[in-house]
CSV table of C-alpha atoms in Angstrom, one decimal:
chain,number,residue,atom,x,y,z
A,1,MET,CA,-29.9,-54.3,-86.3
A,2,ARG,CA,-29.7,-51.1,-88.8
A,3,GLN,CA,-26.0,-49.7,-89.0
A,4,GLU,CA,-25.8,-46.1,-88.1
A,5,VAL,CA,-23.8,-43.3,-90.5
A,6,LEU,CA,-20.8,-41.8,-89.2
A,7,GLY,CA,-21.1,-37.9,-89.4
A,8,ILE,CA,-18.4,-35.4,-88.4
A,9,MET,CA,-15.8,-37.8,-87.3
A,10,ASP,CA,-15.7,-36.4,-83.2
A,11,ALA,CA,-15.5,-38.8,-80.3
A,12,THR,CA,-19.0,-38.4,-79.7
A,13,GLN,CA,-20.0,-38.9,-83.2
A,14,LEU,CA,-18.4,-42.1,-83.0
A,15,VAL,CA,-19.8,-43.1,-80.0
A,16,LYS,CA,-23.1,-42.7,-81.2
A,17,GLY,CA,-22.4,-44.9,-83.9
A,18,VAL,CA,-21.3,-47.7,-82.0
A,19,LEU,CA,-23.8,-47.3,-78.9
A,20,ASP,CA,-25.8,-49.9,-79.6
A,21,LEU,CA,-23.0,-52.2,-79.3
A,22,ALA,CA,-21.5,-50.4,-76.2
A,23,VAL,CA,-24.3,-50.7,-74.9
A,24,LEU,CA,-25.2,-54.9,-76.0
A,25,ALA,CA,-21.4,-55.5,-74.7
A,26,VAL,CA,-21.8,-54.0,-71.3
A,27,VAL,CA,-25.5,-55.7,-70.7
A,28,ALA,CA,-24.3,-58.9,-71.7
A,29,ARG,CA,-21.8,-59.1,-69.0
A,30,GLU,CA,-24.2,-58.6,-66.6
A,31,ASP,CA,-28.0,-57.2,-66.4
A,32,GLY,CA,-28.0,-53.6,-65.2
A,33,TYR,CA,-30.7,-50.7,-65.3
A,34,GLY,CA,-30.1,-47.9,-66.7
A,35,TYR,CA,-28.0,-45.9,-64.4
A,36,ASP,CA,-26.1,-49.0,-63.7
A,37,VAL,CA,-25.1,-49.0,-67.2
A,38,VAL,CA,-24.0,-45.5,-68.1
A,39,ARG,CA,-22.1,-46.2,-64.9
A,40,ARG,CA,-20.3,-48.9,-66.5
A,41,LEU,CA,-19.7,-47.8,-70.0
A,42,ARG,CA,-18.4,-44.3,-68.6
A,43,ALA,CA,-16.2,-46.4,-66.1
A,44,ALA,CA,-14.6,-48.1,-69.2
A,45,GLY,CA,-13.5,-45.3,-70.8
A,46,LEU,CA,-16.6,-43.4,-72.9
A,47,GLU,CA,-16.9,-40.9,-70.7
A,48,ASP,CA,-19.1,-38.1,-73.3
A,49,VAL,CA,-22.1,-40.6,-73.0
A,50,GLY,CA,-25.4,-38.6,-72.2
A,51,ASP,CA,-27.6,-40.5,-70.0
A,52,ALA,CA,-30.5,-39.8,-71.9
A,53,SER,CA,-28.6,-41.3,-75.4
A,54,VAL,CA,-28.2,-44.5,-73.1
A,55,TYR,CA,-31.5,-44.6,-72.0
A,56,GLY,CA,-32.7,-44.6,-75.3
A,57,THR,CA,-30.7,-47.2,-76.9
A,58,LEU,CA,-31.3,-49.9,-73.7
A,59,ARG,CA,-35.1,-48.9,-75.1
A,60,ARG,CA,-34.3,-49.3,-78.7
A,61,LEU,CA,-32.8,-52.6,-78.5
A,62,TYR,CA,-35.4,-53.7,-76.0
A,63,SER,CA,-38.2,-52.9,-78.2
A,64,ALA,CA,-36.1,-54.6,-81.6
A,65,GLY,CA,-36.1,-57.7,-79.0
A,66,ALA,CA,-32.4,-57.6,-78.7
A,67,LEU,CA,-33.1,-57.1,-74.5
A,68,THR,CA,-35.7,-58.3,-71.9
A,69,SER,CA,-36.6,-56.1,-69.3
A,70,TYR,CA,-38.1,-57.0,-65.9
A,71,VAL,CA,-38.8,-54.3,-63.3
A,72,VAL,CA,-37.8,-54.7,-59.4
A,73,PRO,CA,-40.0,-53.5,-56.9
A,74,SER,CA,-37.9,-51.9,-53.8
A,75,ASP,CA,-39.0,-51.1,-50.3
A,76,GLU,CA,-36.6,-48.2,-50.0
A,77,GLY,CA,-38.4,-46.5,-53.4
A,78,PRO,CA,-38.9,-46.3,-56.6
A,79,HIS,CA,-38.6,-49.3,-58.9
A,80,ARG,CA,-35.8,-49.9,-61.2
A,81,LYS,CA,-36.5,-51.0,-64.5
A,82,TYR,CA,-32.9,-53.8,-65.3
A,83,TYR,CA,-32.2,-55.0,-68.8
A,84,GLY,CA,-30.9,-58.0,-69.4
A,85,ILE,CA,-29.4,-59.6,-72.9
A,86,ASN,CA,-31.4,-62.6,-74.7
A,87,ALA,CA,-30.5,-65.0,-77.3
A,88,GLN,CA,-31.4,-62.7,-80.4
A,89,GLY,CA,-29.2,-60.0,-78.1
A,90,HIS,CA,-26.0,-62.2,-78.2
A,91,ALA,CA,-26.3,-63.1,-81.9
A,92,ALA,CA,-26.3,-59.4,-82.7
A,93,LEU,CA,-23.8,-58.5,-80.0
A,94,ALA,CA,-21.6,-61.4,-81.9
A,95,SER,CA,-22.2,-59.9,-85.4
A,96,GLN,CA,-22.1,-56.4,-84.5
A,97,SER,CA,-18.4,-57.6,-83.1
A,98,LYS,CA,-17.1,-59.0,-86.2
A,99,THR,CA,-18.8,-55.7,-88.7
A,100,TRP,CA,-17.0,-53.3,-85.9
A,101,ALA,CA,-13.7,-54.9,-85.7
A,102,ALA,CA,-13.7,-55.3,-89.7
A,103,PHE,CA,-14.8,-51.6,-89.7
A,104,ALA,CA,-11.2,-50.9,-87.7
A,105,GLY,CA,-9.2,-52.7,-89.4
A,106,THR,CA,-10.5,-51.0,-92.3
A,107,MET,CA,-10.2,-47.8,-91.3
A,108,ALA,CA,-6.6,-48.9,-89.9
A,109,GLY,CA,-5.4,-49.8,-93.2
A,110,LEU,CA,-6.7,-46.1,-94.5
A,111,LEU,CA,-4.9,-44.1,-92.1
A,112,ASP,CA,-1.7,-46.3,-92.9
A,113,GLU,CA,-2.2,-45.9,-96.3
A,114,ALA,CA,-2.2,-42.0,-95.4
A,115,GLY,CA,1.1,-42.4,-92.9
A,116,VAL,CA,-0.6,-41.6,-90.2
A,117,LYS,CA,-0.2,-43.7,-86.7
A,118,ALA,CA,-3.0,-44.7,-85.1
B,1,MET,CA,-27.6,-45.4,-50.0
B,2,ASN,CA,-30.3,-42.3,-49.7
B,3,ALA,CA,-30.0,-41.5,-46.6
B,4,SER,CA,-34.0,-40.5,-46.4
B,5,THR,CA,-36.1,-42.8,-45.8
B,6,ASN,CA,-40.0,-41.2,-46.2
B,7,ASP,CA,-39.6,-38.7,-48.9
B,8,THR,CA,-36.5,-41.2,-51.0
B,9,VAL,CA,-37.3,-39.4,-54.1
B,10,SER,CA,-36.5,-35.6,-53.6
B,11,THR,CA,-39.0,-33.5,-55.1
B,12,GLU,CA,-36.6,-31.9,-57.3
B,13,VAL,CA,-36.3,-35.7,-59.0
B,14,ARG,CA,-40.1,-35.9,-59.2
B,15,ASP,CA,-40.2,-32.3,-60.8
B,16,TYR,CA,-37.2,-33.4,-63.3
B,17,VAL,CA,-39.3,-36.6,-64.0
B,18,ALA,CA,-43.0,-34.3,-64.7
B,19,GLY,CA,-40.7,-32.2,-67.1
B,20,VAL,CA,-39.6,-35.1,-68.8
B,21,ARG,CA,-42.7,-37.0,-69.5
B,22,ALA,CA,-44.3,-33.1,-70.2
B,23,ALA,CA,-42.1,-33.4,-73.0
B,24,LEU,CA,-42.6,-37.1,-73.9
B,25,SER,CA,-47.0,-36.2,-73.8
B,26,ASP,CA,-47.2,-36.4,-77.7
B,27,LEU,CA,-46.1,-40.6,-77.6
B,28,THR,CA,-49.0,-43.7,-76.1
B,29,VAL,CA,-48.8,-43.9,-72.7
B,30,GLU,CA,-47.1,-47.6,-72.8
B,31,ASP,CA,-44.0,-45.6,-74.7
B,32,VAL,CA,-44.2,-42.8,-71.8
B,33,GLU,CA,-44.3,-45.6,-69.0
B,34,GLU,CA,-41.5,-47.4,-70.7
B,35,PHE,CA,-39.5,-44.4,-70.4
B,36,THR,CA,-40.0,-43.5,-66.8
B,37,THR,CA,-40.4,-46.5,-65.0
B,38,GLY,CA,-37.0,-46.5,-62.9
B,39,MET,CA,-35.9,-43.0,-64.2
B,40,GLU,CA,-37.1,-41.6,-60.5
B,41,ALA,CA,-34.7,-44.1,-59.2
B,42,ASP,CA,-32.2,-43.6,-61.8
B,43,LEU,CA,-32.2,-39.6,-61.3
B,44,ALA,CA,-31.8,-39.8,-57.5
B,45,GLU,CA,-29.2,-41.9,-57.8
B,46,ARG,CA,-27.3,-39.4,-60.4
B,47,LEU,CA,-28.3,-36.8,-58.2
B,48,ALA,CA,-26.5,-38.9,-55.1
B,49,GLU,CA,-23.2,-38.6,-56.7
B,50,GLN,CA,-21.1,-35.7,-57.5
B,51,GLY,CA,-22.7,-32.5,-55.7
B,52,GLU,CA,-21.9,-30.1,-58.8
B,53,GLY,CA,-25.5,-28.7,-59.2
B,54,THR,CA,-28.8,-29.4,-59.7
B,55,LEU,CA,-30.7,-32.2,-62.1
B,56,ARG,CA,-31.3,-29.1,-64.5
B,57,ASP,CA,-27.3,-28.3,-64.4
B,58,ARG,CA,-25.7,-31.6,-64.6
B,59,LEU,CA,-28.9,-33.1,-67.3
B,60,GLY,CA,-29.6,-30.2,-69.1
B,61,ASP,CA,-33.6,-28.8,-69.0
B,62,PRO,CA,-36.0,-31.9,-69.4
B,63,ASP,CA,-37.0,-30.9,-72.6
B,64,ALA,CA,-33.1,-31.6,-73.9
B,65,TYR,CA,-33.4,-34.7,-71.6
B,66,ALA,CA,-36.5,-35.6,-73.6
B,67,ALA,CA,-35.2,-35.0,-77.0
B,68,GLU,CA,-32.1,-36.6,-76.6
B,69,LEU,CA,-34.0,-39.7,-75.4
B,70,ARG,CA,-36.5,-40.2,-78.6
B,71,SER,CA,-33.8,-39.7,-80.5
B,72,ALA,CA,-31.5,-42.7,-79.3
B,73,ALA,CA,-34.9,-44.7,-78.9
B,74,GLY,CA,-35.3,-43.8,-82.6
B,75,LEU,CA,-38.8,-42.2,-82.3
B,76,PRO,CA,-39.9,-39.6,-83.9
B,77,PRO,CA,-38.8,-35.7,-82.6
B,78,ARG,CA,-41.8,-34.2,-80.9
B,79,VAL,CA,-44.7,-33.2,-83.2
B,80,PRO,CA,-44.9,-29.1,-83.1
B,81,VAL,CA,-48.0,-28.7,-80.8
B,82,ALA,CA,-51.0,-26.5,-81.6
B,83,PRO,CA,-50.4,-22.8,-80.9
B,84,ALA,CA,-53.0,-22.9,-78.1
B,85,ARG,CA,-51.3,-25.2,-75.7
B,86,THR,CA,-48.3,-23.1,-75.5
B,87,SER,CA,-48.6,-20.2,-73.8
B,88,ALA,CA,-47.5,-17.3,-73.3
B,89,ALA,CA,-45.7,-18.3,-70.1
B,90,GLU,CA,-44.1,-21.5,-71.5
B,91,GLN,CA,-42.5,-19.8,-74.9
B,92,LEU,CA,-41.2,-17.3,-72.5
B,93,SER,CA,-39.7,-19.9,-70.5
B,94,THR,CA,-38.7,-21.7,-73.7
B,95,TRP,CA,-37.0,-18.3,-75.2
B,96,TRP,CA,-35.4,-17.8,-71.6
B,97,THR,CA,-33.8,-21.2,-71.8
B,98,GLY,CA,-32.7,-20.9,-75.0
B,99,VAL,CA,-31.2,-17.4,-74.0
B,100,SER,CA,-29.3,-19.0,-70.9
B,101,ARG,CA,-27.8,-21.6,-72.7
B,102,SER,CA,-26.5,-20.2,-75.2
B,103,VAL,CA,-25.0,-17.4,-72.8
B,104,LEU,CA,-24.2,-19.8,-70.7
B,105,GLY,CA,-22.2,-21.8,-73.5
B,106,GLN,CA,-20.2,-19.1,-74.2
B,107,VAL,CA,-18.9,-17.8,-70.8
B,108,PRO,CA,-19.2,-20.8,-68.7
B,109,TRP,CA,-18.0,-19.5,-65.7
B,110,LEU,CA,-20.7,-17.3,-65.4
B,111,ARG,CA,-22.8,-20.8,-63.8
B,112,ASP,CA,-20.3,-19.9,-60.7
B,113,LEU,CA,-21.5,-16.3,-60.1
B,114,ARG,CA,-24.7,-17.7,-59.7
B,115,PRO,CA,-25.4,-17.0,-56.5
B,116,VAL,CA,-24.3,-13.6,-56.8
B,117,TRP,CA,-27.3,-13.7,-59.5
B,118,TRP,CA,-29.6,-14.6,-56.8
B,119,ALA,CA,-28.7,-11.7,-54.6
B,120,VAL,CA,-28.8,-9.1,-57.2
B,121,ARG,CA,-32.4,-10.5,-58.6
B,122,GLY,CA,-34.0,-10.2,-55.3
B,123,PHE,CA,-32.6,-6.7,-54.6
B,124,ALA,CA,-33.6,-5.6,-58.5
B,125,LEU,CA,-36.9,-6.7,-58.2
B,126,ALA,CA,-37.0,-5.1,-54.8
B,127,ALA,CA,-37.1,-2.4,-56.8
B,128,ALA,CA,-41.1,-2.3,-57.8
B,129,PRO,CA,-42.5,-2.4,-54.4
B,130,ALA,CA,-40.0,0.4,-52.9
B,131,LEU,CA,-41.5,2.4,-56.4
B,132,VAL,CA,-44.8,1.6,-55.4
B,133,LEU,CA,-44.7,2.4,-51.4
B,134,GLY,CA,-42.4,5.6,-52.0
B,135,VAL,CA,-39.6,4.5,-50.0
B,136,PRO,CA,-35.7,3.8,-49.9
B,137,ILE,CA,-34.7,1.1,-51.8
B,138,ILE,CA,-31.5,-0.1,-49.5
B,139,TRP,CA,-34.1,-2.3,-46.9
B,140,LEU,CA,-36.2,-3.7,-49.1
B,141,GLY,CA,-33.4,-4.8,-51.8
B,142,LEU,CA,-31.2,-6.4,-48.8
B,143,LEU,CA,-34.5,-8.2,-47.6
B,144,GLY,CA,-35.0,-9.0,-51.3
B,145,ALA,CA,-31.7,-10.2,-51.7
B,146,MET,CA,-31.6,-12.6,-48.7
B,147,VAL,CA,-34.7,-13.8,-50.1
B,148,SER,CA,-34.0,-14.7,-53.1
B,149,ILE,CA,-30.7,-15.8,-52.4
B,150,ALA,CA,-32.9,-18.5,-49.9
B,151,LEU,CA,-34.9,-19.8,-52.8
B,152,GLY,CA,-32.1,-20.1,-54.9
B,153,LEU,CA,-30.1,-22.5,-52.2
B,154,MET,CA,-33.6,-24.4,-51.5
B,155,ALA,CA,-34.0,-25.1,-55.1
B,156,ARG,CA,-30.5,-26.3,-55.4
B,157,HIS,CA,-31.3,-28.6,-52.7
B,158,GLY,CA,-34.4,-30.0,-54.2
B,159,ARG,CA,-37.3,-28.1,-51.8
B,160,LEU,CA,-38.8,-26.4,-54.0
B,161,SER,CA,-41.5,-28.3,-55.9
B,162,GLY,CA,-43.7,-27.9,-58.1
B,163,GLY,CA,-45.1,-27.1,-61.3
B,164,TRP,CA,-45.2,-23.5,-60.9
B,165,VAL,CA,-41.2,-23.4,-59.6
B,166,GLY,CA,-40.1,-23.0,-63.5
B,167,PRO,CA,-41.9,-20.7,-65.1
B,168,VAL,CA,-42.1,-18.5,-61.7
B,169,ARG,CA,-38.4,-18.5,-61.7
B,170,VAL,CA,-38.2,-17.7,-65.7
B,171,MET,CA,-40.4,-14.7,-64.9
B,172,GLY,CA,-38.4,-13.9,-61.8
B,173,ASN,CA,-35.3,-13.2,-63.8
B,174,ILE,CA,-36.7,-11.3,-67.0
B,175,THR,CA,-38.1,-9.4,-64.3
B,176,ALA,CA,-35.8,-8.5,-62.3
B,177,VAL,CA,-33.1,-8.0,-65.7
B,178,LEU,CA,-35.7,-5.5,-66.7
B,179,LEU,CA,-35.8,-3.8,-63.1
B,180,LEU,CA,-31.9,-4.1,-62.7
B,181,PRO,CA,-31.6,-0.2,-63.8
B,182,VAL,CA,-34.3,1.2,-61.6
B,183,ALA,CA,-33.4,-0.1,-59.1
B,184,LEU,CA,-29.6,1.2,-59.6
B,185,VAL,CA,-31.1,4.5,-60.2
B,186,MET,CA,-32.8,4.2,-57.2
B,187,VAL,CA,-30.1,3.5,-55.4
B,188,VAL,CA,-28.1,6.1,-57.0
B,189,ASP,CA,-30.7,8.9,-56.2
B,190,ALA,CA,-31.7,7.9,-52.8
B,191,PRO,CA,-33.8,10.9,-51.3
B,192,ASP,CA,-32.1,13.1,-49.0
B,193,PRO,CA,-32.1,12.6,-45.4
B,194,TYR,CA,-32.3,16.3,-44.6
B,195,ALA,CA,-34.7,17.2,-47.3
B,196,ASN,CA,-37.0,17.6,-44.4
B,197,ASP,CA,-35.1,18.6,-41.6
B,198,PRO,CA,-36.1,21.5,-40.3
B,199,THR,CA,-32.7,22.7,-38.9
B,200,TRP,CA,-31.3,23.1,-42.8
B,201,ALA,CA,-34.1,24.6,-44.0
B,202,GLU,CA,-33.7,28.1,-45.5
B,203,PRO,CA,-35.3,30.8,-43.7
B,204,GLN,CA,-38.9,31.7,-45.4
B,205,TYR,CA,-40.8,34.7,-45.7
B,206,SER,CA,-42.9,34.8,-43.8
B,207,SER,CA,-46.1,35.5,-45.8
B,208,GLY,CA,-48.8,37.7,-44.9
B,209,ALA,CA,-47.0,39.0,-41.6
B,210,GLY,CA,-46.9,42.6,-41.4
B,211,LEU,CA,-48.9,45.2,-43.9
B,212,THR,CA,-49.7,43.4,-47.2
B,213,TYR,CA,-51.3,44.8,-50.2
B,214,ASP,CA,-52.3,42.2,-52.9
B,215,GLY,CA,-50.1,39.6,-51.1
B,216,GLU,CA,-47.3,41.8,-51.8
B,217,PRO,CA,-45.6,43.2,-48.9
B,218,VAL,CA,-45.6,47.0,-48.4
B,219,ALA,CA,-42.7,48.5,-47.2
B,220,ASN,CA,-44.1,52.2,-46.9
B,221,VAL,CA,-47.3,54.6,-47.0
B,222,TYR,CA,-47.2,58.0,-48.0
B,223,ALA,CA,-50.5,59.9,-46.5
B,224,TYR,CA,-51.9,62.5,-48.4
B,225,ASP,CA,-55.3,64.8,-47.3
B,226,GLU,CA,-58.4,65.4,-49.2
B,227,SER,CA,-57.0,68.5,-50.7
B,228,GLY,CA,-54.4,66.4,-51.7
B,229,ARG,CA,-51.5,67.7,-48.9
B,230,ARG,CA,-48.8,65.5,-47.3
B,231,ILE,CA,-49.8,64.2,-44.2
B,232,ASP,CA,-46.6,63.5,-42.0
B,233,LYS,CA,-46.2,61.2,-39.1
B,234,VAL,CA,-49.4,59.3,-40.1
B,235,ARG,CA,-50.9,56.2,-38.1
B,236,LEU,CA,-52.9,53.8,-39.4
B,237,LEU,CA,-55.9,52.0,-37.8
B,238,ASP,CA,-57.9,49.0,-38.9
B,239,GLN,CA,-61.5,47.9,-37.9
B,240,ASN,CA,-60.2,46.2,-35.1
B,241,GLY,CA,-58.1,48.5,-33.9
B,242,ARG,CA,-55.0,47.2,-34.7
B,243,PRO,CA,-51.9,49.8,-35.7
B,244,LEU,CA,-51.4,48.6,-39.4
B,245,LYS,CA,-47.3,47.4,-39.0
B,246,VAL,CA,-44.7,47.3,-41.6
B,247,SER,CA,-43.4,43.8,-41.7
B,248,GLU,CA,-39.6,44.3,-40.9
B,249,ASP,CA,-38.7,41.4,-43.8
B,250,ALA,CA,-40.2,43.9,-46.0
B,251,LEU,CA,-38.2,47.0,-45.1
B,252,THR,CA,-35.1,44.9,-44.7
B,253,SER,CA,-35.9,44.2,-48.6
B,254,ALA,CA,-37.0,47.1,-49.3
B,255,ASP,CA,-33.4,48.5,-48.2
B,256,ASP,CA,-30.3,47.5,-50.6
B,257,MET,CA,-28.1,49.1,-48.9
B,258,GLY,CA,-28.3,48.1,-46.0
B,259,ASP,CA,-29.8,51.2,-44.3
B,260,VAL,CA,-32.0,49.6,-42.5
B,261,ASP,CA,-30.3,47.1,-40.9
B,262,LEU,CA,-27.7,49.4,-39.3
B,263,MET,CA,-30.6,50.3,-37.2
B,264,ARG,CA,-30.9,47.5,-34.9
B,265,ASP,CA,-30.8,47.1,-31.8
B,266,SER,CA,-27.5,45.4,-31.1
B,267,ARG,CA,-29.2,43.4,-27.9
B,268,THR,CA,-32.6,42.4,-29.0
B,269,GLY,CA,-31.8,42.5,-33.3
B,270,GLU,CA,-34.8,44.3,-33.5
B,271,LEU,CA,-35.1,47.3,-35.7
B,272,ASP,CA,-35.4,50.4,-33.8
B,273,ILE,CA,-37.6,52.0,-36.3
B,274,ALA,CA,-41.4,52.9,-35.3
B,275,ARG,CA,-42.6,50.7,-38.2
B,276,ASP,CA,-46.1,52.2,-37.7
B,277,VAL,CA,-46.0,55.4,-38.5
B,278,PHE,CA,-46.1,56.6,-42.0
B,279,PRO,CA,-44.4,57.2,-44.1
B,280,LEU,CA,-41.7,55.2,-42.1
B,281,ARG,CA,-38.1,57.3,-41.2
B,282,TRP,CA,-34.7,56.0,-40.0
B,283,ASN,CA,-31.3,57.3,-39.5
B,284,GLY,CA,-32.3,60.5,-41.2
B,285,ARG,CA,-34.2,60.2,-43.4
B,286,THR,CA,-37.6,62.5,-43.2
B,287,GLY,CA,-39.7,59.6,-44.5
B,288,TRP,CA,-40.6,61.6,-47.9
B,289,GLU,CA,-37.8,60.2,-50.0
B,290,ARG,CA,-37.3,57.6,-52.4
B,291,MET,CA,-37.4,54.4,-51.8
B,292,TYR,CA,-34.3,52.8,-52.6
B,293,ASP,CA,-34.5,51.4,-55.6
B,294,ARG,CA,-37.1,52.8,-56.8
B,295,GLU,CA,-37.8,55.3,-59.6
B,296,TRP,CA,-40.9,56.7,-57.7
B,297,GLU,CA,-40.6,59.7,-55.6
B,298,PRO,CA,-43.7,60.8,-53.3
B,299,PRO,CA,-45.0,64.0,-54.7
B,300,MET,CA,-45.0,66.9,-52.5
B,301,ALA,CA,-49.5,66.9,-53.4
B,302,ILE,CA,-51.4,64.7,-55.1
B,303,THR,CA,-55.0,65.6,-56.9
B,304,PRO,CA,-57.8,66.8,-55.1
B,305,LEU,CA,-60.6,64.7,-54.0
B,306,PRO,CA,-64.0,66.3,-55.6
B,307,GLY,CA,-65.9,68.3,-53.9
B,308,PRO,CA,-66.0,71.8,-51.6
B,309,VAL,CA,-62.2,72.1,-49.5
B,310,PRO,CA,-62.6,72.9,-46.0
B,311,SER,CA,-61.4,76.1,-44.2
B,312,VAL,CA,-58.0,76.2,-44.1
B,313,GLU,CA,-58.1,76.3,-40.0
B,314,ALA,CA,-58.2,72.7,-40.6
B,315,SER,CA,-54.2,72.6,-41.6
B,316,PRO,CA,-52.4,71.4,-38.8
B,317,THR,CA,-50.1,74.2,-39.3
B,318,PRO,CA,-51.3,77.8,-38.1
B,319,SER,CA,-50.3,80.6,-40.8
B,320,PRO,CA,-49.0,83.5,-39.1
B,321,SER,CA,-50.3,85.6,-41.3
B,322,ALA,CA,-53.8,84.1,-42.1
B,323,THR,CA,-56.0,86.8,-43.3
B,324,PRO,CA,-59.1,86.2,-42.3
B,325,GLN,CA,-60.3,86.8,-46.1
B,326,ALA,CA,-58.9,83.1,-47.2
B,327,THR,CA,-61.8,82.3,-49.3
B,328,GLN,CA,-62.9,79.1,-49.7
B,329,THR,CA,-62.9,79.2,-53.4
B,330,SER,CA,-59.3,79.3,-53.2
B,331,PRO,CA,-57.9,76.0,-54.2
B,332,GLY,CA,-55.2,74.1,-51.4
B,333,ALA,CA,-52.0,75.4,-52.6
B,334,GLY,CA,-49.8,72.8,-50.5
B,335,ALA,CA,-49.2,73.8,-47.3
B,336,THR,CA,-50.0,76.6,-45.1
B,337,ALA,CA,-50.9,80.0,-47.5
B,338,THR,CA,-47.6,81.4,-47.4
B,339,PRO,CA,-48.5,85.8,-46.8
B,340,THR,CA,-48.1,87.6,-50.5
B,341,PRO,CA,-46.0,90.3,-50.2
B,342,THR,CA,-48.1,93.5,-50.9
B,343,PRO,CA,-46.7,94.5,-54.2
B,344,THR,CA,-45.6,98.2,-54.2
B,345,THR,CA,-45.0,99.5,-57.2
B,346,SER,CA,-42.1,101.8,-57.7
B,347,VAL,CA,-42.6,104.9,-60.0
B,348,SER,CA,-39.5,104.8,-61.8
B,349,ARG,CA,-38.3,108.5,-61.0
């Protein structure tokens, strides 16, 4: 998984940087279709995440082989596309979590030195 | 879940997906399918939630949505299309979108005034037919406003579909903005409802009534016979036997002292002046005086006509001492020949 380069330090950019990780985490918990994932992310507190960004991320993770996808036909209306996590996805999730934790720790240290409470 | 069963995916959603699809048209078919499968259902669910505006309001234009989609998916941005594919209408639409988005970005509460804009644009658009038909704008304007509000509501609730909706909306908005000043001018300059009401019409000259010459009214006529002498109290008849008569208007307008008006009969309002006996006289005038504001005065005599002059007997006033020798060669000297006193030469003593 490639690392996103952080740009301007605002919440939106931060989210973009770790969206892969967030999406993997949500899907790992339970399979979901596009908007379902969006809703769960928002419920968890990532309110500013854009719909299209989530869909795009799902697509990219799927293309990279970290997610599976299947279509669920519906009698009532259009089909829904569900995403689920696979072994490679789990591995990516684990590794990226570590990277994130390390990064967060580094940041905390830096901020501490600057005398700023996180 | 959704209340509708047959039309489970509203046309607004389908419209939006079509827009996204169009923005992704440079991708392979599989890629496009990957994105759009399930998109309808997701968008429908999104729309079914918290009701604050259309899909476009919440998610932005399909173009923007597609761009975000691509970028998150790691796909390159859309390859700039060849100019031939962007029609003028599409470019206009893109420009308008950009403008409206930046304006709304800076003044977000304008969004809430959208229904007001619907009414205003409907009214403004009515300026065009009102101008063409030459009718007052007020009724067409109200009708246009109502139609526009209805269309806006229909669009908001997803009842308007088809590729024509977007361009027509943009063209309509732009045209309305351009026509707005015209509509305002028409409202302010509404035609005077009394303009053609005869009750309020100012009295006009009765052109052609009474004696006229070269189109101008004649106020008085002075007659001279072939000798050049004045003819008084003359009546003139035309080829149909009608007496030539001066119109009251001509007479009153020639009189700037108001004397003529004094001659009005208090009961009937008619002028008590014989308007067909020339020269006209009233109020102690002989008729041969100068008309009020004119410099010209009727002369005692005018040039006699060429040719032999008739004998004096033809004169209406008999001369008391007309001598039988009054020859034909003597030029007419105006009035009757006055007897010349025989000069008495007195020899001085």
